PDB file of C-alpha atoms and ligand atoms in Angstrom:
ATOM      1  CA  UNK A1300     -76.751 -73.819 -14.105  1.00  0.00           C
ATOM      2  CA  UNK A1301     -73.844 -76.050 -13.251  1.00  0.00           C
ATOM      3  CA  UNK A1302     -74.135 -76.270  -9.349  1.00  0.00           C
ATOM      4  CA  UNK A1303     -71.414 -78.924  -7.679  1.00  0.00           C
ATOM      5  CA  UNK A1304     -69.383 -79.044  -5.037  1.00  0.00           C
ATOM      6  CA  UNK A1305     -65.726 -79.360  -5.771  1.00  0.00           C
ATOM      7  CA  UNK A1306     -62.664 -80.682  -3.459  1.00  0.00           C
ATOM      8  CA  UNK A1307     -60.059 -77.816  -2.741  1.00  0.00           C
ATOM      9  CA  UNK A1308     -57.318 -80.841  -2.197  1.00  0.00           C
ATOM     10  CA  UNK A1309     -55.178 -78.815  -0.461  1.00  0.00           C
ATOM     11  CA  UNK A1310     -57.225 -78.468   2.945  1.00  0.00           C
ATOM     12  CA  UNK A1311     -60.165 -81.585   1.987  1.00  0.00           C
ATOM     13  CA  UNK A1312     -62.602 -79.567   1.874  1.00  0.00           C
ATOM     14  CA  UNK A1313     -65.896 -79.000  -0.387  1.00  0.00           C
ATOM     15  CA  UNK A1314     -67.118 -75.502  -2.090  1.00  0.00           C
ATOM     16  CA  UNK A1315     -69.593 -74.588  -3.889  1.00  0.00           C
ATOM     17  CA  UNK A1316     -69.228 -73.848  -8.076  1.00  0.00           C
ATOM     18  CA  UNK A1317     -71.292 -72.615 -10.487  1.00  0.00           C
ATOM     19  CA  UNK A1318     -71.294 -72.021 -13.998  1.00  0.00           C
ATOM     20  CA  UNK A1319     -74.036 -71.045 -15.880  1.00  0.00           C
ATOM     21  CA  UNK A1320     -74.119 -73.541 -18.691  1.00  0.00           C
ATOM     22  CA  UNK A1321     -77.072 -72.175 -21.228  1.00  0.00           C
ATOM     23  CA  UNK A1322     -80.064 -70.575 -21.337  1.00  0.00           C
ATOM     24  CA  UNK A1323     -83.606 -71.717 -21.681  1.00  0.00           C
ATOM     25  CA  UNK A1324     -86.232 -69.502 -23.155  1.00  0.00           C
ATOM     26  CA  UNK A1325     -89.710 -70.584 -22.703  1.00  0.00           C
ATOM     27  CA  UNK A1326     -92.428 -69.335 -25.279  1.00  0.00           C
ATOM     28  CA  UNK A1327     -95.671 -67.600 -23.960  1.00  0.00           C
ATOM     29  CA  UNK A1328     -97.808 -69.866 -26.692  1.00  0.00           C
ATOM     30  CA  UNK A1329     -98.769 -73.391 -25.210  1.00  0.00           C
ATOM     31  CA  UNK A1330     -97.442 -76.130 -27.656  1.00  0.00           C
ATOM     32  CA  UNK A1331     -99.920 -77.546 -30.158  1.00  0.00           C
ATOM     33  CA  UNK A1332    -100.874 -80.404 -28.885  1.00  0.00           C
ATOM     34  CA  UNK A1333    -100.794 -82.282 -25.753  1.00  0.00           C
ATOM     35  CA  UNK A1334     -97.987 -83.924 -24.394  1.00  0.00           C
ATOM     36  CA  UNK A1335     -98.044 -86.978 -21.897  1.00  0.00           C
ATOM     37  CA  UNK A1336     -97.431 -85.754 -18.425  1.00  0.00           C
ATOM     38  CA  UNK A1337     -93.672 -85.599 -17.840  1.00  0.00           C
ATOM     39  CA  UNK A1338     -94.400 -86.227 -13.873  1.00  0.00           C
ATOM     40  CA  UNK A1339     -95.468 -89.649 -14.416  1.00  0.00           C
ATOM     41  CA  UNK A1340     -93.126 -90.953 -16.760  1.00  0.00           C
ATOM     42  CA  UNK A1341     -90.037 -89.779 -14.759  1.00  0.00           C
ATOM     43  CA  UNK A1342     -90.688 -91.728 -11.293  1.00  0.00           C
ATOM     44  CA  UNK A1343     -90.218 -95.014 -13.905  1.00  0.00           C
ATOM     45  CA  UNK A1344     -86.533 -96.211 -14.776  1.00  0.00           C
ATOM     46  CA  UNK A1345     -86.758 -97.046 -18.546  1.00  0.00           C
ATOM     47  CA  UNK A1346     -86.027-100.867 -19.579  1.00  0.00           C
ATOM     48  CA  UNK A1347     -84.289-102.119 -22.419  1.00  0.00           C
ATOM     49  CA  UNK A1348     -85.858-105.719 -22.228  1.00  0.00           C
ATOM     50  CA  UNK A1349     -84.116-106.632 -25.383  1.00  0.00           C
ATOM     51  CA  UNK A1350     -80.812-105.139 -24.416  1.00  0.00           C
ATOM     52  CA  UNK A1351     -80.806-107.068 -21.322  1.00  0.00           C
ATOM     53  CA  UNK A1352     -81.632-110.552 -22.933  1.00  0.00           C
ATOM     54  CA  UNK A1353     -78.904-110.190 -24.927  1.00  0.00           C
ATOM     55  CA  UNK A1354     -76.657-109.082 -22.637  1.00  0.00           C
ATOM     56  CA  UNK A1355     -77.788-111.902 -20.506  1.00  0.00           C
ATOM     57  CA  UNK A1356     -76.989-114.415 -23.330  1.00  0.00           C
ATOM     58  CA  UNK A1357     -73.534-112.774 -23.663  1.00  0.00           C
ATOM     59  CA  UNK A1358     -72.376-113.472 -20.157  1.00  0.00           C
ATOM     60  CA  UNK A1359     -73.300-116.875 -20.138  1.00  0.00           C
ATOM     61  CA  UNK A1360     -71.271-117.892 -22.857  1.00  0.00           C
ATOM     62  CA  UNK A1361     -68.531-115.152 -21.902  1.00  0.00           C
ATOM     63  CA  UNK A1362     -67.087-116.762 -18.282  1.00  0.00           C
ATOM     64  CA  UNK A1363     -67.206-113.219 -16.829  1.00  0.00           C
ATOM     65  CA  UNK A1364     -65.746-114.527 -13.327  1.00  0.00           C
ATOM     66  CA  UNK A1365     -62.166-115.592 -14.654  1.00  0.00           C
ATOM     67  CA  UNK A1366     -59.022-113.904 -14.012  1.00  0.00           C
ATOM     68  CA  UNK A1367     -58.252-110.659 -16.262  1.00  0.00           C
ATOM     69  CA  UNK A1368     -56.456-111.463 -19.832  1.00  0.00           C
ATOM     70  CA  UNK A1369     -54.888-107.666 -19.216  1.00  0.00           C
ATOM     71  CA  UNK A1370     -54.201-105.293 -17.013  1.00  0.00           C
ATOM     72  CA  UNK A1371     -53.555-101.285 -17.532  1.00  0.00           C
ATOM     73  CA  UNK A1372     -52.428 -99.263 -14.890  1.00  0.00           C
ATOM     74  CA  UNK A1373     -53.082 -95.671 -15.018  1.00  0.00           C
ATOM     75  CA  UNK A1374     -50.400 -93.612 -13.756  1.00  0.00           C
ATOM     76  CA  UNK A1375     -48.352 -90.099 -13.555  1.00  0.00           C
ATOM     77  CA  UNK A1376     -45.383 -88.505 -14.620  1.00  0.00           C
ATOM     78  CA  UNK A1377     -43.319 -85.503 -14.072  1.00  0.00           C
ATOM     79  CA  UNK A1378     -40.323 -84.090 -14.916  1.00  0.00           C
ATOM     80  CA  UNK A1379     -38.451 -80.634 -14.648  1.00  0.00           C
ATOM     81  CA  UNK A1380     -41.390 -79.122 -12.658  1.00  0.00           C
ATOM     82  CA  UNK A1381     -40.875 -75.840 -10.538  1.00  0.00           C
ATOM     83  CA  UNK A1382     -40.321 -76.414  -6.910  1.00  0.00           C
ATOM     84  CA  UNK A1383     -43.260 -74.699  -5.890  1.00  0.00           C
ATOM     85  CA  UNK A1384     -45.335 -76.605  -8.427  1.00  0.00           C
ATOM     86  CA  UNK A1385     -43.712 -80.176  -7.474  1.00  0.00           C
ATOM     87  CA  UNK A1386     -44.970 -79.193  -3.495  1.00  0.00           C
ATOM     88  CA  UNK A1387     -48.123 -78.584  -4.303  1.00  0.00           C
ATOM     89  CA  UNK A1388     -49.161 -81.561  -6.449  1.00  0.00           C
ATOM     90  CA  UNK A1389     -47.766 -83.462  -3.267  1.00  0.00           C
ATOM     91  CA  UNK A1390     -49.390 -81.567  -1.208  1.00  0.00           C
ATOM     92  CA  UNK A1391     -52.655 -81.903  -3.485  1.00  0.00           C
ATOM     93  CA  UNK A1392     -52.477 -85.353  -3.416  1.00  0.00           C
ATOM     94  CA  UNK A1393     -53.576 -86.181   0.276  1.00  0.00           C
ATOM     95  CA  UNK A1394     -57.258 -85.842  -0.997  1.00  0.00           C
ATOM     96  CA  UNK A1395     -59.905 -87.157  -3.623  1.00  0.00           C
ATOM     97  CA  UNK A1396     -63.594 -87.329  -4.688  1.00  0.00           C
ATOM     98  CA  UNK A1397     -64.558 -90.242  -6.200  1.00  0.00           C
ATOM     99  CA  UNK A1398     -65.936 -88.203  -9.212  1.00  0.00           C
ATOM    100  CA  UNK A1399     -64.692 -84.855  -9.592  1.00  0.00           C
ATOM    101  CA  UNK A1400     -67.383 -82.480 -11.060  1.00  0.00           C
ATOM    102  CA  UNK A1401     -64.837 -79.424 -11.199  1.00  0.00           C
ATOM    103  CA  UNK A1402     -61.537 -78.402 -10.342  1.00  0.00           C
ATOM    104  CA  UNK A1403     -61.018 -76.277  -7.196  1.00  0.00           C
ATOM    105  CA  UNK A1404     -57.355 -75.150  -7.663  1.00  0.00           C
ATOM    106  CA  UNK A1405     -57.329 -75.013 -11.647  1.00  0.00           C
ATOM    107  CA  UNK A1406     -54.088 -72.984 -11.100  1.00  0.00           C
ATOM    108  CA  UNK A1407     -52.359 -76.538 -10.212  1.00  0.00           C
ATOM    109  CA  UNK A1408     -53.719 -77.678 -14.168  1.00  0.00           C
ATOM    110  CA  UNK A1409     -52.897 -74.726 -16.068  1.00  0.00           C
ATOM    111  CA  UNK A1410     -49.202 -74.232 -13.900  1.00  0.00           C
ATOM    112  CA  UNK A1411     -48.423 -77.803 -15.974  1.00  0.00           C
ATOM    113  CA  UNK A1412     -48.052 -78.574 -19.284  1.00  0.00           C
ATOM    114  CA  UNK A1413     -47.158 -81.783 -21.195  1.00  0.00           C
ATOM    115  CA  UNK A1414     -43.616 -80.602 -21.171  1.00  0.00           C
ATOM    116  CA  UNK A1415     -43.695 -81.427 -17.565  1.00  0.00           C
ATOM    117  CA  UNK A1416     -46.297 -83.826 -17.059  1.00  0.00           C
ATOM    118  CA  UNK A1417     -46.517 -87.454 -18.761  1.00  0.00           C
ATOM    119  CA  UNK A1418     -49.843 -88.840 -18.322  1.00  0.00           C
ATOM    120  CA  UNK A1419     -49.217 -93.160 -18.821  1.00  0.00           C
ATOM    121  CA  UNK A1420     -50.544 -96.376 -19.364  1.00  0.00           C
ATOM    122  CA  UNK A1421     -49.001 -99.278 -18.285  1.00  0.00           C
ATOM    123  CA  UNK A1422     -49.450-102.539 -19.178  1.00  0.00           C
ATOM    124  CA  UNK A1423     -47.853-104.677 -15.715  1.00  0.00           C
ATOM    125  CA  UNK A1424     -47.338-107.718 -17.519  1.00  0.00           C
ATOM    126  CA  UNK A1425     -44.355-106.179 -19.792  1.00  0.00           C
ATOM    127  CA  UNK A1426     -43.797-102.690 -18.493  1.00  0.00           C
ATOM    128  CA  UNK A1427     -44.722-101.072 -22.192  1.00  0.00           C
ATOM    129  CA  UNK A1428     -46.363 -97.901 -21.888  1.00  0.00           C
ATOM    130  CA  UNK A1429     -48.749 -95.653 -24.138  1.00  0.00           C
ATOM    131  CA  UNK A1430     -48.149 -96.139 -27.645  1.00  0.00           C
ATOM    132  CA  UNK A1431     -45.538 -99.007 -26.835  1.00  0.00           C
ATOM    133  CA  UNK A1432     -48.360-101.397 -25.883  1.00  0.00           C
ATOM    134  CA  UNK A1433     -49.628-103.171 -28.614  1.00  0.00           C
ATOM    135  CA  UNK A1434     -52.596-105.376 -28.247  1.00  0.00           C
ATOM    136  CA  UNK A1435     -52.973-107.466 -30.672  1.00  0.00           C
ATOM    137  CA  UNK A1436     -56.555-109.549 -30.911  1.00  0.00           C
ATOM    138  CA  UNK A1437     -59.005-111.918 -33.297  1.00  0.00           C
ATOM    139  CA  UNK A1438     -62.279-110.348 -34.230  1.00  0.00           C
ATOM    140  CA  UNK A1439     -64.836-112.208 -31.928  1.00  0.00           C
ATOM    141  CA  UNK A1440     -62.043-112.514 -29.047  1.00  0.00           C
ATOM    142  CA  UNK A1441     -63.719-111.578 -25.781  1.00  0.00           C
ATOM    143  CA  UNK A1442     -60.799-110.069 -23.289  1.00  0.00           C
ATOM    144  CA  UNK A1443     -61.975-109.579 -19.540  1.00  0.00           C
ATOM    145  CA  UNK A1444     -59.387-106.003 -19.004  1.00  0.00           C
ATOM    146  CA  UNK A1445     -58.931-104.961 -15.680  1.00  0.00           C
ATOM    147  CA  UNK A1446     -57.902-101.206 -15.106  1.00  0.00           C
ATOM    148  CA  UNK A1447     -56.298 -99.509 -12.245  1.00  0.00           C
ATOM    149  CA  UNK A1448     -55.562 -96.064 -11.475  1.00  0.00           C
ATOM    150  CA  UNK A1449     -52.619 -95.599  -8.988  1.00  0.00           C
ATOM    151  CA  UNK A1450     -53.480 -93.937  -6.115  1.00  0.00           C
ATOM    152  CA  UNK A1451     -49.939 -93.184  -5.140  1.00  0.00           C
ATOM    153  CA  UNK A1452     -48.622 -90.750  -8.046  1.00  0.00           C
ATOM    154  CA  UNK A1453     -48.944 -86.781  -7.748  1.00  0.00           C
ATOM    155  CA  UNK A1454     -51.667 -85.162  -8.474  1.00  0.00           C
ATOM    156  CA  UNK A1455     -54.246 -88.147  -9.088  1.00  0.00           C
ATOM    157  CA  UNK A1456     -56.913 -87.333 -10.793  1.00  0.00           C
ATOM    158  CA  UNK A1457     -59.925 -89.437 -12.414  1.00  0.00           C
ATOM    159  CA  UNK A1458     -59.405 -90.852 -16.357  1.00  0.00           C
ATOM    160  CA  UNK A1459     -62.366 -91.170 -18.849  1.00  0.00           C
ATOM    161  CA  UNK A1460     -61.155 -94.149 -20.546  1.00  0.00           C
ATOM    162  CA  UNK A1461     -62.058 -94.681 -23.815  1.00  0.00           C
ATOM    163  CA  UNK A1462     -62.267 -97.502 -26.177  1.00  0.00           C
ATOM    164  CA  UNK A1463     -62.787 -96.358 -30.333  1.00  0.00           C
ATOM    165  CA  UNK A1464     -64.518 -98.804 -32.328  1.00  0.00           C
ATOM    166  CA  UNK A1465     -65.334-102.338 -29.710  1.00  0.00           C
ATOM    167  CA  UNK A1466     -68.204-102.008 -26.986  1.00  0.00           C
ATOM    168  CA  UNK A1467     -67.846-103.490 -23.259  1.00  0.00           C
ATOM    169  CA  UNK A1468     -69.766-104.270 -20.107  1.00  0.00           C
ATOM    170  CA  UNK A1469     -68.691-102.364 -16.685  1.00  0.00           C
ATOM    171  CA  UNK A1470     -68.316-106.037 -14.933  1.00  0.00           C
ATOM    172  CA  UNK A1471     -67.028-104.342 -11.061  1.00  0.00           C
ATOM    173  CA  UNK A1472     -66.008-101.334  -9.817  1.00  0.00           C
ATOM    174  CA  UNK A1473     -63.455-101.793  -6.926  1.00  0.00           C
ATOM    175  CA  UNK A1474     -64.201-105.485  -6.982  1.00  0.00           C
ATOM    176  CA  UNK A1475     -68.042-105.169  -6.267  1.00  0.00           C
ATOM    177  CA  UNK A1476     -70.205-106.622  -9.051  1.00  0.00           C
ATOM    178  CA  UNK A1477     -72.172-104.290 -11.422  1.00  0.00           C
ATOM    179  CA  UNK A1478     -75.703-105.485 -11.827  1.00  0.00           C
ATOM    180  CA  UNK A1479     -76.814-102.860 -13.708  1.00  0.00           C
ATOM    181  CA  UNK A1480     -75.067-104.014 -16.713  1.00  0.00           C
ATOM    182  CA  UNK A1481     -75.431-101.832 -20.348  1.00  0.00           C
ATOM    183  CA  UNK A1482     -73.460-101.524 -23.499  1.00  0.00           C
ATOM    184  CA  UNK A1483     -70.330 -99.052 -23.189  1.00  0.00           C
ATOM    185  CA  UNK A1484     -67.242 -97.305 -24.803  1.00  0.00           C
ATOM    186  CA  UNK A1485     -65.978 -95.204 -21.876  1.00  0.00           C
ATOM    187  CA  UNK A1486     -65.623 -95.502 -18.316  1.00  0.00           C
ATOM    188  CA  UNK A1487     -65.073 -93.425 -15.731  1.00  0.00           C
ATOM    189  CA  UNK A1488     -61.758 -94.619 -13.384  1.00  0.00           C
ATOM    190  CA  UNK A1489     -61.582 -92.522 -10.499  1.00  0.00           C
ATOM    191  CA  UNK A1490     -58.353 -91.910  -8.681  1.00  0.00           C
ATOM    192  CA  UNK A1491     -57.194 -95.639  -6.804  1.00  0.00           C
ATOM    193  CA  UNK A1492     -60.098 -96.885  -8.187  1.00  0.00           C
ATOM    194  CA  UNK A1493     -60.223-100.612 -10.150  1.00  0.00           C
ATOM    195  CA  UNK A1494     -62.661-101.326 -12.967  1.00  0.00           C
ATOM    196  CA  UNK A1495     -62.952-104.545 -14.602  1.00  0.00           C
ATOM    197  CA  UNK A1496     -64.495-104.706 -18.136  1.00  0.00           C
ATOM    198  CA  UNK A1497     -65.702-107.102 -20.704  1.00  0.00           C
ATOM    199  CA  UNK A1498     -64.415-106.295 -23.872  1.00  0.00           C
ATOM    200  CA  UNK A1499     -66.110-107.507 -27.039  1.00  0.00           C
ATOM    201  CA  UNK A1500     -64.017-107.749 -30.092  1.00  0.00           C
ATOM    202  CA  UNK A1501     -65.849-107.595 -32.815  1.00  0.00           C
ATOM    203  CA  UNK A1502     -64.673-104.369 -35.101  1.00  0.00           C
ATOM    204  CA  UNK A1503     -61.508-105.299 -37.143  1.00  0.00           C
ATOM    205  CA  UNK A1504     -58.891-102.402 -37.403  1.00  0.00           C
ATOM    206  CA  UNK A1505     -56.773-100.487 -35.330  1.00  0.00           C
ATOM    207  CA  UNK A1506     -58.295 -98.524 -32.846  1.00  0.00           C
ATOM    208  CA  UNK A1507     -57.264 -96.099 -30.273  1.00  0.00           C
ATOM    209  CA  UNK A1508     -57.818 -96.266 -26.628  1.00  0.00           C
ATOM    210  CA  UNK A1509     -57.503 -93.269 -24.557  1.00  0.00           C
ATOM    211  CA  UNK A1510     -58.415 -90.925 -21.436  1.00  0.00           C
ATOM    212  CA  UNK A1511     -61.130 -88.620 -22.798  1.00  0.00           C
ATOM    213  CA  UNK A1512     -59.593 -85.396 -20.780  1.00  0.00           C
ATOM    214  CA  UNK A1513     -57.809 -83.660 -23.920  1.00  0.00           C
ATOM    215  CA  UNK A1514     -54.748 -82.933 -21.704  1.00  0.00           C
ATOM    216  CA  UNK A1515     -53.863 -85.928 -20.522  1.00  0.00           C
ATOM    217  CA  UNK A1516     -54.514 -87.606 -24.415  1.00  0.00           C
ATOM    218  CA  UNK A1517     -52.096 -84.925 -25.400  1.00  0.00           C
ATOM    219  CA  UNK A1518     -49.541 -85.694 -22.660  1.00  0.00           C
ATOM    220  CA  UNK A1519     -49.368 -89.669 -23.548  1.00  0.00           C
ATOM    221  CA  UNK A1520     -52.334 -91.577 -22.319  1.00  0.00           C
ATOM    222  CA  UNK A1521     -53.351 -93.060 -25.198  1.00  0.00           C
ATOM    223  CA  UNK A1522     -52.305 -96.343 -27.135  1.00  0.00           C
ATOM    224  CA  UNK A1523     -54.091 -98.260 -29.677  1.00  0.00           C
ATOM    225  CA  UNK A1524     -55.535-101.669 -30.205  1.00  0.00           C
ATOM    226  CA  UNK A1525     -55.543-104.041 -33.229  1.00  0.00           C
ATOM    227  CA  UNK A1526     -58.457-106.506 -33.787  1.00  0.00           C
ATOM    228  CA  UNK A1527     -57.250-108.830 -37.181  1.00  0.00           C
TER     229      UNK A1527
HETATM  230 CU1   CU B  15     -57.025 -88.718 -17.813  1.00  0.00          CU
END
């Protein structure tokens, strides 16, 4: 079962959801041979000693406290919405979670489609949006990106962003360092929320960089990256 709590944005409230999300069906035989107790094993955080060496050595080398190279903004979009429709989303918009599990009025989603709603990316330093951007970078070029997801437009919602084909360290969320650093390709931005990343460079080609919720993909947020 799916149990979370989901934000009816309208009123700022939380209720309950649940979805049943598969099935489990345990066999009467015991398996054939022992297995290590599960109990002890889970009060331990795994490691990755190696991981963390390297990512160590990366950073040093990487000046992760410098200004951002590039910015994206994450914003919104609408044109020749109902009346009724345009009220709501302002109305919606006096709320957030900081991750949203579920949606509580998917009526607002499915009343929209992309012939209303423009989901964008903005790059601040020249105003080009989704597939207008284009990044250009060197293999081995690390960028420190810094993303931001406007609080302000209608109907903000959270964006999966995700990078094909490069990997990148969470550095801060909302200007507090990360110290749990790992190796990444997406990252959640939730609604007026900053991240900054590291990006590392190192995959030649042209690769696409997008929010990971199908709709919004669909309705523009998406542009691509070349590493020569
Ligand atoms: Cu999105």
């Amino acid at each position: 079962m799916n149990r979370v709590r989901v934000l009816d944005r309208l009123f700022g409230r939380f209720v309950p959801e649940t979805d049943t999300l598969g099935v489990v069906v345990v066999d009467a035989e015991p398996p054939p041979r022992p297995h290590p107790d599960p109990a002890r094993s889970f009060d331990t955080l795994a490691a990755n000693r190696k991981v963390q060496d390297e990512i160590t050595r990366y950073l040093r080398e990487a000046d992760p406290n410098r200004p951002p190279d590039h910015e994206l903004v994450l914003a919104m979009e609408t044109h020749r919405l109902p009346f009724l429709s345009e009220r709501l989303m302002m109305l919606d918009s006096a709320w957030f979670a900081p991750v949203e599990w579920g949606a509580a009025m998917p009526a607002m989603n499915w009343a929209t489609t992309g012939k209303e709603v423009r989901w964008v990316l903005r790059d601040p330093a020249t105003g080009k949006e989704n597939n207008d951007i284009g990044w250009h970078f060197r293999r081995g070029d690390v960028i420190k990106l810094r993303i931001a997801n406007e609080r302000a437009v209608l109907h903000g919602m959270q964006h999966p962003i995700h990078l094909h084909g490069q990997r990148f360290l969470v550095l801060a969320v909302n200007g507090k360092r990360n110290d749990n650093l790992a190796w990444k390709d997406t990252v959640l931005v939730p609604s007026g929320a900053t991240v900054d990343l590291l990006v590392d460079l190192s995959n030649p080609g042209t690769w696409m960089l997008h929010c990971h919720i199908a709709e919004h993909l669909e309705a523009g947020m998406m542009t691509t990256i070349t590493v020569d």
